[in-house]
CSV table of C-alpha atoms in Angstrom, one decimal:
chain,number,residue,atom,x,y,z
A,260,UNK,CA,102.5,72.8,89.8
A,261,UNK,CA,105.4,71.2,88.7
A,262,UNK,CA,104.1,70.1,85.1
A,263,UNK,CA,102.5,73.2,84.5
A,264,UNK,CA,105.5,75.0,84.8
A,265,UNK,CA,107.3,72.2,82.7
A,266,UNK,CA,104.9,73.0,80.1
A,267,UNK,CA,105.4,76.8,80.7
A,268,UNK,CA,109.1,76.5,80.1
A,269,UNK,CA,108.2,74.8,76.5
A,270,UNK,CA,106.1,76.5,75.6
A,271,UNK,CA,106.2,80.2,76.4
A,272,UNK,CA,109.4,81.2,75.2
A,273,UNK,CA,107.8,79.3,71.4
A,274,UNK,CA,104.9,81.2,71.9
A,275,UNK,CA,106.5,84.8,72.2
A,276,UNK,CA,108.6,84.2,69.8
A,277,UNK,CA,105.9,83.7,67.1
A,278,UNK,CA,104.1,86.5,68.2
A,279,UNK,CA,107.1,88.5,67.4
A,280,UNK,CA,106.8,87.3,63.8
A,281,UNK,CA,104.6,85.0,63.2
A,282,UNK,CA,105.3,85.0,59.2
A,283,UNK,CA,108.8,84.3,59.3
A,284,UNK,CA,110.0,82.8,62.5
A,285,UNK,CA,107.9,79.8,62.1
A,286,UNK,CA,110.6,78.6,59.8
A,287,UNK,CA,113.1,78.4,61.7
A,288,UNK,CA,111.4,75.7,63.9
A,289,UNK,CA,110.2,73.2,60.6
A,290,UNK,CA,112.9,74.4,58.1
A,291,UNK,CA,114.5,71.3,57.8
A,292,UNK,CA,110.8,69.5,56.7
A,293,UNK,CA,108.5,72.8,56.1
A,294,UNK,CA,110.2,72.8,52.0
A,295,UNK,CA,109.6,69.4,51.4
A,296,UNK,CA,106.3,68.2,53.8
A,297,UNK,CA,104.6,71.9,52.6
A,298,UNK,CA,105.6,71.4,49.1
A,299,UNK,CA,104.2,68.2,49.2
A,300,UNK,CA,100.9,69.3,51.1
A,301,UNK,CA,100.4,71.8,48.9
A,302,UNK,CA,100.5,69.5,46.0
A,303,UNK,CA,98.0,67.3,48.0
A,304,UNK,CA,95.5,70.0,48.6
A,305,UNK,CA,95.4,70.9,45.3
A,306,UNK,CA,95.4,67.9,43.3
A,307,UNK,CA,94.7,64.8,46.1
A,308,UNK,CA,97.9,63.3,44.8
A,309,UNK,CA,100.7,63.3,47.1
A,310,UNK,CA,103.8,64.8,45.4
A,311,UNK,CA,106.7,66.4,45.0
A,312,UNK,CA,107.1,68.4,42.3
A,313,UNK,CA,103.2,68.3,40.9
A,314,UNK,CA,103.6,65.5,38.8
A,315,UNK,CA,104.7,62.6,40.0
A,316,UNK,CA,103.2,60.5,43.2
A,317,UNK,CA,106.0,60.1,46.0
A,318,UNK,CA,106.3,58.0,49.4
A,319,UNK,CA,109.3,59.4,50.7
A,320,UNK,CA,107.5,61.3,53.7
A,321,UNK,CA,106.0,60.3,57.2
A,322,UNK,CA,102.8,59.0,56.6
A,323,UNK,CA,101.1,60.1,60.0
A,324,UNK,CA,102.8,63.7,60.0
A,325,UNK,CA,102.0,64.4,56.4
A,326,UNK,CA,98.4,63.7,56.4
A,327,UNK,CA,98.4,66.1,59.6
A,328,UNK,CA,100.6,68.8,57.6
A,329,UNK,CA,98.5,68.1,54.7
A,330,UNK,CA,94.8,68.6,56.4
A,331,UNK,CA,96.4,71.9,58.2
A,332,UNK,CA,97.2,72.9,54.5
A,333,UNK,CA,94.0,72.5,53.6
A,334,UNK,CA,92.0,74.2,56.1
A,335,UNK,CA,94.2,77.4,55.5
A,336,UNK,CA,94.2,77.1,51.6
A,337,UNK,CA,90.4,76.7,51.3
A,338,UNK,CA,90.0,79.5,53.9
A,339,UNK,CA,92.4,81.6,52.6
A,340,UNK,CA,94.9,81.7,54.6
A,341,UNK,CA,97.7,79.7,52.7
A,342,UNK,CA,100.3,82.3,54.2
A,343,UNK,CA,99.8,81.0,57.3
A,344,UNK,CA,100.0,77.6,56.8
A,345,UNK,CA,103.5,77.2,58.5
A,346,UNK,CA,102.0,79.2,61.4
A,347,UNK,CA,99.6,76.5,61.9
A,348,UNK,CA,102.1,73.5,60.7
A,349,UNK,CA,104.8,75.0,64.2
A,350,UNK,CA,101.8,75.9,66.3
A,351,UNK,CA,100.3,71.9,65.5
A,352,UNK,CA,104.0,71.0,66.3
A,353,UNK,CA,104.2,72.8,69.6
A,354,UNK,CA,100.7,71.2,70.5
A,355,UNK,CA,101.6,67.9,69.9
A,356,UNK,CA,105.3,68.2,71.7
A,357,UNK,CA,103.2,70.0,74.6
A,358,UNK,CA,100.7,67.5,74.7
A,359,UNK,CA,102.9,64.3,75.0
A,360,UNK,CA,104.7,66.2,77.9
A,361,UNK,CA,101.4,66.4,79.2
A,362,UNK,CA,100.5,63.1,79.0
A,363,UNK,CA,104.1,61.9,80.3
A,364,UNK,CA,103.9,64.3,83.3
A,365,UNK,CA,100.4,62.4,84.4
A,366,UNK,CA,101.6,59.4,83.8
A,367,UNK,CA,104.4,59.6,86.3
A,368,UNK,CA,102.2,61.9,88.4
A,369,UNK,CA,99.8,58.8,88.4
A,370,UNK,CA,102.8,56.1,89.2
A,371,UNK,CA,104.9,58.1,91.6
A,372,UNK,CA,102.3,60.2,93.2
A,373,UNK,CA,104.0,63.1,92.8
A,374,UNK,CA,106.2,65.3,90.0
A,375,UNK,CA,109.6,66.5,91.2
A,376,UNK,CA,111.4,69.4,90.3
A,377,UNK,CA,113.8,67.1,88.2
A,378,UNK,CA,110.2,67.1,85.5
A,379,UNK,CA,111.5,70.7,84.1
A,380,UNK,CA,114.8,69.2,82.5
């Protein structure tokens, strides 16, 4: 009960607040990455080459998180839905946040035998 509402508390208040506006409010939870990894997955989709500005290759990125931005980018280019790209790019990032909460709240679940309350902070 306990990690479930843990994960409620993270994610529900995310969740509402897309559906509110899911075209601009996504920004406001990548903005300080979505210019440059998006820029540079767009890049990638489009040419296999992963850069910057179009031309030139660059390895000043997260390897791990880019490929993931950069596959996301894909998918929604090729199926045309490029406009939602950041959409998917926040929602992957709320996943993957959720999901190692998840797997932290078994863990102790699994060592301790039991969550307490102190699992929601």
């Amino acid at each position: 009960m306990v990690l479930a509402l843990t994960l409620g508390v993270l994610c529900v208040p995310v969740l509402v607040d897309l559906v509110g506006s899911p075209y601009r409010r996504p920004f406001g939870y990548v903005a300080a990455d979505a210019f440059y990894y998006l820029s540079v997955a767009r890049n990638a989709a489009r040419t296999g080459t992963f850069s910057f500005d179009g031309a030139h290759a660059t390895n000043g990125f997260h390897p791990l998180w880019q490929l993931l931005v950069t596959a996301l980018y894909f998918v929604a280019e090729h199926a045309g839905l490029a406009r939602h790209a950041v959409l998917l790019v926040g929602l992957a990032s709320l996943g993957l946040v959720a999901g190692g909460v998840l797997l932290l709240g078994l863990g102790l679940w699994r060592w301790a035998g039991r969550l307490t309350p102190a699992c929601l902070v």
